[in-house]
Amino acid sequence: MKLSIVSTLRGGFFFPDMLPGESFRERLVSLKRFGFDAVEIWGKWLKEDLDDVQAALKAEGVPAGNICSGFRGNLLAGDRDERMTCFQDFFELLELAAKLESAGLVFVPLFDKRPQMPDLSPLWDPHEVQRQVFLDMLGKLTERAESLGVKLLLEPVNRYETHVANTLADAADYIEAVGSDALRITADFFHMNIEEMDMAASIRQYGHLIGHVHMVDSNRFLPGQGHTDFSPAMQALKEVGYTGNLSLECFARGEPEVVLPKSVAFMRNLIEDAS
Ligand code: LER
Ligand code: MN
Protein backbone atom coordinates (compact mmCIF):
# COMPACT_ATOMS: atom_id res chain seq x y z
CA MET A 1 0.00 0.00 0.00
CA LYS A 2 1.23 3.47 -0.93
CA LEU A 3 0.30 6.87 0.49
CA SER A 4 -1.27 9.67 -1.48
CA ILE A 5 -2.98 12.97 -0.70
CA VAL A 6 -5.54 15.12 -2.46
CA SER A 7 -4.40 18.29 -4.17
CA THR A 8 -6.49 20.74 -6.10
CA LEU A 9 -5.34 22.49 -9.26
CA ARG A 10 -6.80 25.93 -8.47
CA GLY A 11 -8.55 25.42 -5.13
CA GLY A 12 -12.30 24.96 -4.85
CA PHE A 13 -12.18 21.59 -3.10
CA PHE A 14 -14.61 20.15 -0.57
CA PHE A 15 -11.83 20.81 2.00
CA PRO A 16 -9.04 23.40 2.06
CA ASP A 17 -5.84 22.21 0.35
CA MET A 18 -3.62 20.65 3.01
CA LEU A 19 -0.40 20.81 0.99
CA PRO A 20 1.37 24.18 1.18
CA GLY A 21 2.13 25.77 -2.19
CA GLU A 22 0.80 28.48 -4.45
CA SER A 23 0.66 26.26 -7.54
CA PHE A 24 -0.03 22.58 -8.19
CA ARG A 25 3.68 22.03 -8.83
CA GLU A 26 4.62 23.69 -5.52
CA ARG A 27 2.13 21.45 -3.75
CA LEU A 28 3.80 18.42 -5.35
CA VAL A 29 7.12 19.60 -3.92
CA SER A 30 5.50 19.69 -0.44
CA LEU A 31 3.96 16.25 -1.06
CA LYS A 32 7.39 14.74 -1.68
CA ARG A 33 8.97 16.53 1.26
CA PHE A 34 6.30 15.13 3.60
CA GLY A 35 6.87 11.54 2.38
CA PHE A 36 3.82 10.78 0.18
CA ASP A 37 4.14 8.55 -2.90
CA ALA A 38 1.40 9.87 -5.19
CA VAL A 39 -1.20 12.59 -5.66
CA GLU A 40 -4.99 12.35 -5.90
CA ILE A 41 -6.01 15.18 -8.21
CA TRP A 42 -9.23 17.07 -7.53
CA GLY A 43 -10.66 17.02 -11.08
CA LYS A 44 -11.92 20.60 -11.29
CA TRP A 45 -9.89 22.53 -13.97
CA LEU A 46 -8.07 19.36 -15.08
CA LYS A 47 -9.18 19.64 -18.69
CA GLU A 48 -8.07 23.29 -18.84
CA ASP A 49 -4.78 22.72 -16.98
CA LEU A 50 -3.83 19.32 -18.45
CA ASP A 51 -0.54 20.38 -20.07
CA ASP A 52 0.67 22.14 -16.91
CA VAL A 53 -0.43 19.21 -14.75
CA GLN A 54 1.43 16.70 -16.92
CA ALA A 55 4.52 18.92 -16.93
CA ALA A 56 4.42 19.32 -13.12
CA LEU A 57 3.95 15.58 -12.51
CA LYS A 58 6.84 14.79 -14.83
CA ALA A 59 9.15 17.46 -13.43
CA GLU A 60 8.55 16.36 -9.84
CA GLY A 61 8.40 12.62 -10.62
CA VAL A 62 5.06 12.21 -8.81
CA PRO A 63 2.53 9.67 -10.14
CA ALA A 64 -1.13 10.65 -10.46
CA GLY A 65 -2.84 8.06 -8.25
CA ASN A 66 -6.36 8.94 -9.37
CA ILE A 67 -8.74 11.78 -10.07
CA CYS A 68 -11.48 12.73 -7.62
CA SER A 69 -14.68 14.39 -8.82
CA GLY A 70 -14.38 17.54 -11.00
CA PHE A 71 -17.64 17.06 -12.87
CA ARG A 72 -20.44 19.61 -12.95
CA GLY A 73 -23.65 18.91 -11.02
CA ASN A 74 -24.84 15.46 -10.06
CA LEU A 75 -24.95 12.29 -12.15
CA LEU A 76 -28.39 11.47 -10.72
CA ALA A 77 -29.78 15.01 -10.88
CA GLY A 78 -33.53 15.23 -11.39
CA ASP A 79 -33.00 17.84 -14.09
CA ARG A 80 -32.14 16.11 -17.39
CA ASP A 81 -29.78 18.87 -18.61
CA GLU A 82 -27.77 18.76 -15.39
CA ARG A 83 -27.68 14.96 -15.54
CA MET A 84 -26.46 14.85 -19.15
CA THR A 85 -23.87 17.60 -18.60
CA CYS A 86 -22.51 15.59 -15.68
CA PHE A 87 -22.55 12.39 -17.74
CA GLN A 88 -20.52 14.09 -20.51
CA ASP A 89 -18.04 15.37 -17.92
CA PHE A 90 -17.57 11.79 -16.68
CA PHE A 91 -16.60 10.72 -20.23
CA GLU A 92 -13.99 13.47 -20.37
CA LEU A 93 -12.66 12.84 -16.87
CA LEU A 94 -12.25 9.12 -17.59
CA GLU A 95 -10.22 10.04 -20.64
CA LEU A 96 -8.10 12.45 -18.57
CA ALA A 97 -7.61 9.73 -15.93
CA ALA A 98 -6.25 7.45 -18.67
CA LYS A 99 -4.00 10.20 -20.10
CA LEU A 100 -2.47 10.66 -16.65
CA GLU A 101 -2.02 6.87 -16.32
CA SER A 102 -3.99 7.00 -13.09
CA ALA A 103 -6.24 4.33 -11.56
CA GLY A 104 -9.46 6.16 -12.43
CA LEU A 105 -12.17 8.50 -11.22
CA VAL A 106 -13.56 8.67 -7.66
CA PHE A 107 -17.18 9.80 -7.65
CA VAL A 108 -20.31 10.25 -5.55
CA PRO A 109 -23.35 10.01 -7.85
CA LEU A 110 -25.63 12.36 -5.91
CA PHE A 111 -25.43 14.58 -2.87
CA ASP A 112 -29.02 14.54 -1.63
CA LYS A 113 -30.94 12.70 1.07
CA ARG A 114 -33.67 11.63 -1.36
CA PRO A 115 -34.02 10.87 -5.08
CA GLN A 116 -34.49 13.85 -7.37
CA MET A 117 -36.33 11.75 -9.96
CA PRO A 118 -40.05 12.33 -10.58
CA ASP A 119 -42.47 10.36 -8.44
CA LEU A 120 -44.31 8.11 -10.92
CA SER A 121 -46.10 6.08 -8.26
CA PRO A 122 -48.02 3.86 -8.46
CA LEU A 123 -46.17 3.05 -11.71
CA TRP A 124 -42.62 3.45 -10.39
CA ASP A 125 -41.35 5.06 -7.28
CA PRO A 126 -38.49 7.59 -7.57
CA HIS A 127 -35.99 5.18 -6.00
CA GLU A 128 -36.70 2.66 -8.77
CA VAL A 129 -36.50 5.32 -11.50
CA GLN A 130 -33.19 6.49 -10.05
CA ARG A 131 -31.80 2.94 -9.88
CA GLN A 132 -32.66 2.23 -13.52
CA VAL A 133 -31.18 5.53 -14.68
CA PHE A 134 -28.03 4.89 -12.64
CA LEU A 135 -27.60 1.34 -13.97
CA ASP A 136 -28.06 2.54 -17.53
CA MET A 137 -25.41 5.25 -17.03
CA LEU A 138 -23.03 2.87 -15.27
CA GLY A 139 -23.34 0.43 -18.16
CA LYS A 140 -22.20 3.10 -20.63
CA LEU A 141 -19.56 4.58 -18.36
CA THR A 142 -17.99 1.23 -17.48
CA GLU A 143 -17.80 0.35 -21.17
CA ARG A 144 -15.87 3.57 -21.71
CA ALA A 145 -13.69 2.97 -18.63
CA GLU A 146 -12.91 -0.59 -19.77
CA SER A 147 -11.78 0.60 -23.18
CA LEU A 148 -9.55 3.23 -21.55
CA GLY A 149 -8.13 0.85 -18.93
CA VAL A 150 -9.29 2.91 -15.93
CA LYS A 151 -11.79 2.40 -13.12
CA LEU A 152 -14.92 4.16 -11.95
CA LEU A 153 -14.46 4.32 -8.18
CA LEU A 154 -17.93 4.62 -6.63
CA GLU A 155 -17.76 6.12 -3.14
CA PRO A 156 -20.31 5.22 -0.46
CA VAL A 157 -20.96 8.32 1.63
CA ASN A 158 -22.74 8.80 4.96
CA ARG A 159 -26.53 9.18 5.17
CA TYR A 160 -26.38 12.92 5.92
CA GLU A 161 -24.82 13.60 2.49
CA THR A 162 -26.45 10.99 0.23
CA HIS A 163 -28.85 8.08 0.18
CA VAL A 164 -27.64 6.37 -3.03
CA ALA A 165 -24.84 4.29 -1.50
CA ASN A 166 -24.01 4.57 2.20
CA THR A 167 -22.17 1.30 2.80
CA LEU A 168 -19.71 -0.93 1.01
CA ALA A 169 -22.61 -3.40 0.62
CA ASP A 170 -24.69 -0.75 -1.21
CA ALA A 171 -21.83 -0.13 -3.66
CA ALA A 172 -21.25 -3.88 -4.09
CA ASP A 173 -24.91 -4.28 -5.05
CA TYR A 174 -24.46 -1.85 -7.97
CA ILE A 175 -21.21 -3.52 -8.99
CA GLU A 176 -22.94 -6.89 -9.09
CA ALA A 177 -25.84 -5.49 -11.13
CA VAL A 178 -23.47 -3.86 -13.64
CA GLY A 179 -21.07 -6.80 -13.79
CA SER A 180 -17.97 -4.88 -14.87
CA ASP A 181 -14.46 -5.01 -13.39
CA ALA A 182 -14.20 -1.32 -14.29
CA LEU A 183 -16.59 -0.39 -11.46
CA ARG A 184 -14.96 -0.57 -8.04
CA ILE A 185 -15.47 0.90 -4.53
CA THR A 186 -13.77 3.86 -2.88
CA ALA A 187 -13.76 3.01 0.84
CA ASP A 188 -13.61 6.23 2.88
CA PHE A 189 -12.81 5.78 6.58
CA PHE A 190 -14.91 8.79 7.63
CA HIS A 191 -18.04 7.40 5.98
CA MET A 192 -17.29 3.78 6.97
CA ASN A 193 -16.90 4.88 10.58
CA ILE A 194 -20.47 6.24 10.48
CA GLU A 195 -22.18 3.60 8.36
CA GLU A 196 -20.48 0.21 8.72
CA MET A 197 -21.32 -2.05 11.65
CA ASP A 198 -17.75 -3.36 11.70
CA MET A 199 -15.25 -1.73 9.34
CA ALA A 200 -12.81 -4.65 9.33
CA ALA A 201 -15.58 -7.20 8.68
CA SER A 202 -16.97 -5.12 5.79
CA ILE A 203 -13.50 -4.76 4.28
CA ARG A 204 -13.04 -8.54 4.52
CA GLN A 205 -16.42 -9.12 2.84
CA TYR A 206 -16.09 -6.59 0.03
CA GLY A 207 -12.31 -6.15 -0.13
CA HIS A 208 -12.08 -7.81 -3.54
CA LEU A 209 -14.16 -4.89 -4.87
CA ILE A 210 -12.22 -2.06 -3.20
CA GLY A 211 -10.29 -0.02 -5.76
CA HIS A 212 -9.38 3.02 -3.68
CA VAL A 213 -9.22 4.17 -0.05
CA HIS A 214 -9.76 7.64 1.45
CA MET A 215 -7.79 7.92 4.70
CA VAL A 216 -9.27 10.16 7.36
CA ASP A 217 -9.93 9.91 11.08
CA SER A 218 -13.26 9.76 12.99
CA ASN A 219 -13.63 13.57 13.11
CA ARG A 220 -12.53 14.15 9.50
CA PHE A 221 -9.10 15.28 10.59
CA LEU A 222 -5.78 13.64 9.71
CA PRO A 223 -5.28 9.96 10.52
CA GLY A 224 -3.91 10.04 14.06
CA GLN A 225 -5.85 13.20 15.02
CA GLY A 226 -9.10 11.41 15.92
CA HIS A 227 -10.15 8.22 17.71
CA THR A 228 -10.56 5.65 14.92
CA ASP A 229 -8.84 2.36 15.68
CA PHE A 230 -7.34 1.78 12.23
CA SER A 231 -5.42 -1.40 13.11
CA PRO A 232 -8.16 -4.05 12.55
CA ALA A 233 -9.25 -2.37 9.30
CA MET A 234 -5.66 -2.10 8.08
CA GLN A 235 -5.15 -5.76 8.91
CA ALA A 236 -8.27 -6.58 6.86
CA LEU A 237 -7.03 -4.48 3.90
CA LYS A 238 -3.78 -6.40 3.95
CA GLU A 239 -5.60 -9.76 4.16
CA VAL A 240 -7.79 -9.00 1.13
CA GLY A 241 -4.66 -8.09 -0.83
CA TYR A 242 -5.37 -4.38 -1.25
CA THR A 243 -2.31 -2.86 -2.93
CA GLY A 244 -3.69 0.54 -3.98
CA ASN A 245 -3.23 3.93 -2.40
CA LEU A 246 -4.32 5.11 1.03
CA SER A 247 -5.21 8.66 0.13
CA LEU A 248 -5.57 11.53 2.59
CA GLU A 249 -8.82 13.42 2.10
CA CYS A 250 -9.47 15.39 5.27
CA PHE A 251 -8.75 18.49 7.33
CA ALA A 252 -5.43 19.07 9.09
CA ARG A 253 -5.13 20.48 12.59
CA GLY A 254 -1.79 22.23 13.13
CA GLU A 255 1.19 23.26 11.04
CA PRO A 256 1.33 21.24 7.79
CA GLU A 257 5.12 20.94 8.05
CA VAL A 258 4.66 19.16 11.39
CA VAL A 259 1.34 17.34 11.25
CA LEU A 260 1.52 15.94 7.70
CA PRO A 261 4.84 14.07 8.12
CA LYS A 262 3.54 12.90 11.51
CA SER A 263 0.43 11.47 9.88
CA VAL A 264 2.56 9.82 7.18
CA ALA A 265 4.63 8.12 9.91
CA PHE A 266 1.40 7.09 11.70
CA MET A 267 0.09 5.45 8.50
CA ARG A 268 3.40 3.78 7.61
CA ASN A 269 3.41 2.22 11.09
CA LEU A 270 -0.16 0.97 10.60
CA ILE A 271 0.79 -0.63 7.28
CA GLU A 272 3.89 -2.17 8.80
CA ASP A 273 2.05 -3.50 11.88
CA ALA A 274 -0.64 -5.21 9.79
CA SER A 275 0.91 -8.65 9.42
C1 LER B 1 -17.60 13.30 0.29
O1 LER B 1 -18.03 13.31 1.59
C2 LER B 1 -16.27 12.66 0.12
O2 LER B 1 -15.81 11.94 0.96
C3 LER B 1 -15.49 12.97 -1.11
O3 LER B 1 -14.69 11.90 -1.49
C4 LER B 1 -16.30 13.59 -2.20
O4 LER B 1 -15.78 13.54 -3.44
MN1 MN C 1 -14.06 10.64 0.45
GROMACS .gro file of C-alpha atoms and ligand atoms in nm:
model
  284
    1MET     CA    1   0.000   0.000   0.000
    2LYS     CA    2   0.123   0.347  -0.093
    3LEU     CA    3   0.030   0.687   0.049
    4SER     CA    4  -0.127   0.967  -0.148
    5ILE     CA    5  -0.298   1.297  -0.070
    6VAL     CA    6  -0.554   1.512  -0.246
    7SER     CA    7  -0.440   1.829  -0.417
    8THR     CA    8  -0.649   2.074  -0.610
    9LEU     CA    9  -0.534   2.249  -0.926
   10ARG     CA   10  -0.680   2.593  -0.847
   11GLY     CA   11  -0.855   2.542  -0.513
   12GLY     CA   12  -1.230   2.496  -0.485
   13PHE     CA   13  -1.218   2.159  -0.310
   14PHE     CA   14  -1.461   2.015  -0.057
   15PHE     CA   15  -1.183   2.081   0.200
   16PRO     CA   16  -0.904   2.340   0.206
   17ASP     CA   17  -0.584   2.221   0.035
   18MET     CA   18  -0.362   2.065   0.301
   19LEU     CA   19  -0.040   2.081   0.099
   20PRO     CA   20   0.137   2.418   0.118
   21GLY     CA   21   0.213   2.577  -0.219
   22GLU     CA   22   0.080   2.848  -0.445
   23SER     CA   23   0.066   2.626  -0.754
   24PHE     CA   24  -0.003   2.258  -0.819
   25ARG     CA   25   0.368   2.203  -0.883
   26GLU     CA   26   0.462   2.369  -0.552
   27ARG     CA   27   0.213   2.145  -0.375
   28LEU     CA   28   0.380   1.842  -0.535
   29VAL     CA   29   0.712   1.960  -0.392
   30SER     CA   30   0.550   1.969  -0.044
   31LEU     CA   31   0.396   1.625  -0.106
   32LYS     CA   32   0.739   1.474  -0.168
   33ARG     CA   33   0.897   1.653   0.126
   34PHE     CA   34   0.630   1.513   0.360
   35GLY     CA   35   0.687   1.154   0.238
   36PHE     CA   36   0.382   1.078   0.018
   37ASP     CA   37   0.414   0.855  -0.290
   38ALA     CA   38   0.140   0.987  -0.519
   39VAL     CA   39  -0.120   1.259  -0.566
   40GLU     CA   40  -0.499   1.235  -0.590
   41ILE     CA   41  -0.601   1.518  -0.821
   42TRP     CA   42  -0.923   1.707  -0.753
   43GLY     CA   43  -1.066   1.702  -1.108
   44LYS     CA   44  -1.192   2.060  -1.129
   45TRP     CA   45  -0.989   2.253  -1.397
   46LEU     CA   46  -0.807   1.936  -1.508
   47LYS     CA   47  -0.918   1.964  -1.869
   48GLU     CA   48  -0.807   2.329  -1.884
   49ASP     CA   49  -0.478   2.272  -1.698
   50LEU     CA   50  -0.383   1.932  -1.845
   51ASP     CA   51  -0.054   2.038  -2.007
   52ASP     CA   52   0.067   2.214  -1.691
   53VAL     CA   53  -0.043   1.921  -1.475
   54GLN     CA   54   0.143   1.670  -1.692
   55ALA     CA   55   0.452   1.892  -1.693
   56ALA     CA   56   0.442   1.932  -1.312
   57LEU     CA   57   0.395   1.558  -1.251
   58LYS     CA   58   0.684   1.479  -1.483
   59ALA     CA   59   0.915   1.746  -1.343
   60GLU     CA   60   0.855   1.636  -0.984
   61GLY     CA   61   0.840   1.262  -1.062
   62VAL     CA   62   0.506   1.221  -0.881
   63PRO     CA   63   0.253   0.967  -1.014
   64ALA     CA   64  -0.113   1.065  -1.046
   65GLY     CA   65  -0.284   0.806  -0.825
   66ASN     CA   66  -0.636   0.894  -0.937
   67ILE     CA   67  -0.874   1.178  -1.007
   68CYS     CA   68  -1.148   1.273  -0.762
   69SER     CA   69  -1.468   1.439  -0.882
   70GLY     CA   70  -1.438   1.754  -1.100
   71PHE     CA   71  -1.764   1.706  -1.287
   72ARG     CA   72  -2.044   1.961  -1.295
   73GLY     CA   73  -2.365   1.891  -1.102
   74ASN     CA   74  -2.484   1.546  -1.006
   75LEU     CA   75  -2.495   1.229  -1.215
   76LEU     CA   76  -2.839   1.147  -1.072
   77ALA     CA   77  -2.978   1.501  -1.088
   78GLY     CA   78  -3.353   1.523  -1.139
   79ASP     CA   79  -3.300   1.784  -1.409
   80ARG     CA   80  -3.214   1.611  -1.739
   81ASP     CA   81  -2.978   1.887  -1.861
   82GLU     CA   82  -2.777   1.876  -1.539
   83ARG     CA   83  -2.768   1.496  -1.554
   84MET     CA   84  -2.646   1.485  -1.915
   85THR     CA   85  -2.387   1.760  -1.860
   86CYS     CA   86  -2.251   1.559  -1.568
   87PHE     CA   87  -2.255   1.239  -1.774
   88GLN     CA   88  -2.052   1.409  -2.051
   89ASP     CA   89  -1.804   1.537  -1.792
   90PHE     CA   90  -1.757   1.179  -1.668
   91PHE     CA   91  -1.660   1.072  -2.023
   92GLU     CA   92  -1.399   1.347  -2.037
   93LEU     CA   93  -1.266   1.284  -1.687
   94LEU     CA   94  -1.225   0.912  -1.759
   95GLU     CA   95  -1.022   1.004  -2.064
   96LEU     CA   96  -0.810   1.245  -1.857
   97ALA     CA   97  -0.761   0.973  -1.593
   98ALA     CA   98  -0.625   0.745  -1.867
   99LYS     CA   99  -0.400   1.020  -2.010
  100LEU     CA  100  -0.247   1.066  -1.665
  101GLU     CA  101  -0.202   0.687  -1.632
  102SER     CA  102  -0.399   0.700  -1.309
  103ALA     CA  103  -0.624   0.433  -1.156
  104GLY     CA  104  -0.946   0.616  -1.243
  105LEU     CA  105  -1.217   0.850  -1.122
  106VAL     CA  106  -1.356   0.867  -0.766
  107PHE     CA  107  -1.718   0.980  -0.765
  108VAL     CA  108  -2.031   1.025  -0.555
  109PRO     CA  109  -2.335   1.001  -0.785
  110LEU     CA  110  -2.563   1.236  -0.591
  111PHE     CA  111  -2.543   1.458  -0.287
  112ASP     CA  112  -2.902   1.454  -0.163
  113LYS     CA  113  -3.094   1.270   0.107
  114ARG     CA  114  -3.367   1.163  -0.136
  115PRO     CA  115  -3.402   1.087  -0.508
  116GLN     CA  116  -3.449   1.385  -0.737
  117MET     CA  117  -3.633   1.175  -0.996
  118PRO     CA  118  -4.005   1.233  -1.058
  119ASP     CA  119  -4.247   1.036  -0.844
  120LEU     CA  120  -4.431   0.811  -1.092
  121SER     CA  121  -4.610   0.608  -0.826
  122PRO     CA  122  -4.802   0.386  -0.846
  123LEU     CA  123  -4.617   0.305  -1.171
  124TRP     CA  124  -4.262   0.345  -1.039
  125ASP     CA  125  -4.135   0.506  -0.728
  126PRO     CA  126  -3.849   0.759  -0.757
  127HIS     CA  127  -3.599   0.518  -0.600
  128GLU     CA  128  -3.670   0.266  -0.877
  129VAL     CA  129  -3.650   0.532  -1.150
  130GLN     CA  130  -3.319   0.649  -1.005
  131ARG     CA  131  -3.180   0.294  -0.988
  132GLN     CA  132  -3.266   0.223  -1.352
  133VAL     CA  133  -3.118   0.553  -1.468
  134PHE     CA  134  -2.803   0.489  -1.264
  135LEU     CA  135  -2.760   0.134  -1.397
  136ASP     CA  136  -2.806   0.254  -1.753
  137MET     CA  137  -2.541   0.525  -1.703
  138LEU     CA  138  -2.303   0.287  -1.527
  139GLY     CA  139  -2.334   0.043  -1.816
  140LYS     CA  140  -2.220   0.310  -2.063
  141LEU     CA  141  -1.956   0.458  -1.836
  142THR     CA  142  -1.799   0.123  -1.748
  143GLU     CA  143  -1.780   0.035  -2.117
  144ARG     CA  144  -1.587   0.357  -2.171
  145ALA     CA  145  -1.369   0.297  -1.863
  146GLU     CA  146  -1.291  -0.059  -1.977
  147SER     CA  147  -1.178   0.060  -2.318
  148LEU     CA  148  -0.955   0.323  -2.155
  149GLY     CA  149  -0.813   0.085  -1.893
  150VAL     CA  150  -0.929   0.291  -1.593
  151LYS     CA  151  -1.179   0.240  -1.312
  152LEU     CA  152  -1.492   0.416  -1.195
  153LEU     CA  153  -1.446   0.432  -0.818
  154LEU     CA  154  -1.793   0.462  -0.663
  155GLU     CA  155  -1.776   0.612  -0.314
  156PRO     CA  156  -2.031   0.522  -0.046
  157VAL     CA  157  -2.096   0.832   0.163
  158ASN     CA  158  -2.274   0.880   0.496
  159ARG     CA  159  -2.653   0.918   0.517
  160TYR     CA  160  -2.638   1.292   0.592
  161GLU     CA  161  -2.482   1.360   0.249
  162THR     CA  162  -2.645   1.099   0.023
  163HIS     CA  163  -2.885   0.808   0.018
  164VAL     CA  164  -2.764   0.637  -0.303
  165ALA     CA  165  -2.484   0.429  -0.150
  166ASN     CA  166  -2.401   0.457   0.220
  167THR     CA  167  -2.217   0.130   0.280
  168LEU     CA  168  -1.971  -0.093   0.101
  169ALA     CA  169  -2.261  -0.340   0.062
  170ASP     CA  170  -2.469  -0.075  -0.121
  171ALA     CA  171  -2.183  -0.013  -0.366
  172ALA     CA  172  -2.125  -0.388  -0.409
  173ASP     CA  173  -2.491  -0.428  -0.505
  174TYR     CA  174  -2.446  -0.185  -0.797
  175ILE     CA  175  -2.121  -0.352  -0.899
  176GLU     CA  176  -2.294  -0.689  -0.909
  177ALA     CA  177  -2.584  -0.549  -1.113
  178VAL     CA  178  -2.347  -0.386  -1.364
  179GLY     CA  179  -2.107  -0.680  -1.379
  180SER     CA  180  -1.797  -0.488  -1.487
  181ASP     CA  181  -1.446  -0.501  -1.339
  182ALA     CA  182  -1.420  -0.132  -1.429
  183LEU     CA  183  -1.659  -0.039  -1.146
  184ARG     CA  184  -1.496  -0.057  -0.804
  185ILE     CA  185  -1.547   0.090  -0.453
  186THR     CA  186  -1.377   0.386  -0.288
  187ALA     CA  187  -1.376   0.301   0.084
  188ASP     CA  188  -1.361   0.623   0.288
  189PHE     CA  189  -1.281   0.578   0.658
  190PHE     CA  190  -1.491   0.879   0.763
  191HIS     CA  191  -1.804   0.740   0.598
  192MET     CA  192  -1.729   0.378   0.697
  193ASN     CA  193  -1.690   0.488   1.058
  194ILE     CA  194  -2.047   0.624   1.048
  195GLU     CA  195  -2.218   0.360   0.836
  196GLU     CA  196  -2.048   0.021   0.872
  197MET     CA  197  -2.132  -0.205   1.165
  198ASP     CA  198  -1.775  -0.336   1.170
  199MET     CA  199  -1.525  -0.173   0.934
  200ALA     CA  200  -1.281  -0.465   0.933
  201ALA     CA  201  -1.558  -0.720   0.868
  202SER     CA  202  -1.697  -0.512   0.579
  203ILE     CA  203  -1.350  -0.476   0.428
  204ARG     CA  204  -1.304  -0.854   0.452
  205GLN     CA  205  -1.642  -0.912   0.284
  206TYR     CA  206  -1.609  -0.659   0.003
  207GLY     CA  207  -1.231  -0.615  -0.013
  208HIS     CA  208  -1.208  -0.781  -0.354
  209LEU     CA  209  -1.416  -0.489  -0.487
  210ILE     CA  210  -1.222  -0.206  -0.320
  211GLY     CA  211  -1.029  -0.002  -0.576
  212HIS     CA  212  -0.938   0.302  -0.368
  213VAL     CA  213  -0.922   0.417  -0.005
  214HIS     CA  214  -0.976   0.764   0.145
  215MET     CA  215  -0.779   0.792   0.470
  216VAL     CA  216  -0.927   1.016   0.736
  217ASP     CA  217  -0.993   0.991   1.108
  218SER     CA  218  -1.326   0.976   1.299
  219ASN     CA  219  -1.363   1.357   1.311
  220ARG     CA  220  -1.253   1.415   0.950
  221PHE     CA  221  -0.910   1.528   1.059
  222LEU     CA  222  -0.578   1.364   0.971
  223PRO     CA  223  -0.528   0.996   1.052
  224GLY     CA  224  -0.391   1.004   1.406
  225GLN     CA  225  -0.585   1.320   1.502
  226GLY     CA  226  -0.910   1.141   1.592
  227HIS     CA  227  -1.015   0.822   1.771
  228THR     CA  228  -1.056   0.565   1.492
  229ASP     CA  229  -0.884   0.236   1.568
  230PHE     CA  230  -0.734   0.178   1.223
  231SER     CA  231  -0.542  -0.140   1.311
  232PRO     CA  232  -0.816  -0.405   1.255
  233ALA     CA  233  -0.925  -0.237   0.930
  234MET     CA  234  -0.566  -0.210   0.808
  235GLN     CA  235  -0.515  -0.576   0.891
  236ALA     CA  236  -0.827  -0.658   0.686
  237LEU     CA  237  -0.703  -0.448   0.390
  238LYS     CA  238  -0.378  -0.640   0.395
  239GLU     CA  239  -0.560  -0.976   0.416
  240VAL     CA  240  -0.779  -0.900   0.113
  241GLY     CA  241  -0.466  -0.809  -0.083
  242TYR     CA  242  -0.537  -0.438  -0.125
  243THR     CA  243  -0.231  -0.286  -0.293
  244GLY     CA  244  -0.369   0.054  -0.398
  245ASN     CA  245  -0.323   0.393  -0.240
  246LEU     CA  246  -0.432   0.511   0.103
  247SER     CA  247  -0.521   0.866   0.013
  248LEU     CA  248  -0.557   1.153   0.259
  249GLU     CA  249  -0.882   1.342   0.210
  250CYS     CA  250  -0.947   1.539   0.527
  251PHE     CA  251  -0.875   1.849   0.733
  252ALA     CA  252  -0.543   1.907   0.909
  253ARG     CA  253  -0.513   2.048   1.259
  254GLY     CA  254  -0.179   2.223   1.313
  255GLU     CA  255   0.119   2.326   1.104
  256PRO     CA  256   0.133   2.124   0.779
  257GLU     CA  257   0.512   2.094   0.805
  258VAL     CA  258   0.466   1.916   1.139
  259VAL     CA  259   0.134   1.734   1.125
  260LEU     CA  260   0.152   1.594   0.770
  261PRO     CA  261   0.484   1.407   0.812
  262LYS     CA  262   0.354   1.290   1.151
  263SER     CA  263   0.043   1.147   0.988
  264VAL     CA  264   0.256   0.982   0.718
  265ALA     CA  265   0.463   0.812   0.991
  266PHE     CA  266   0.140   0.709   1.170
  267MET     CA  267   0.009   0.545   0.850
  268ARG     CA  268   0.340   0.378   0.761
  269ASN     CA  269   0.341   0.222   1.109
  270LEU     CA  270  -0.016   0.097   1.060
  271ILE     CA  271   0.079  -0.063   0.728
  272GLU     CA  272   0.389  -0.217   0.880
  273ASP     CA  273   0.205  -0.350   1.188
  274ALA     CA  274  -0.064  -0.521   0.979
  275SER     CA  275   0.091  -0.865   0.942
  276LER     C1  276  -1.760   1.330   0.029
  276LER     O1  277  -1.803   1.331   0.159
  276LER     C2  278  -1.627   1.266   0.012
  276LER     O2  279  -1.581   1.194   0.096
  276LER     C3  280  -1.549   1.297  -0.111
  276LER     O3  281  -1.469   1.190  -0.149
  276LER     C4  282  -1.630   1.359  -0.220
  276LER     O4  283  -1.578   1.354  -0.344
  277MN      MN  284  -1.406   1.064   0.045
   0.00000   0.00000   0.00000
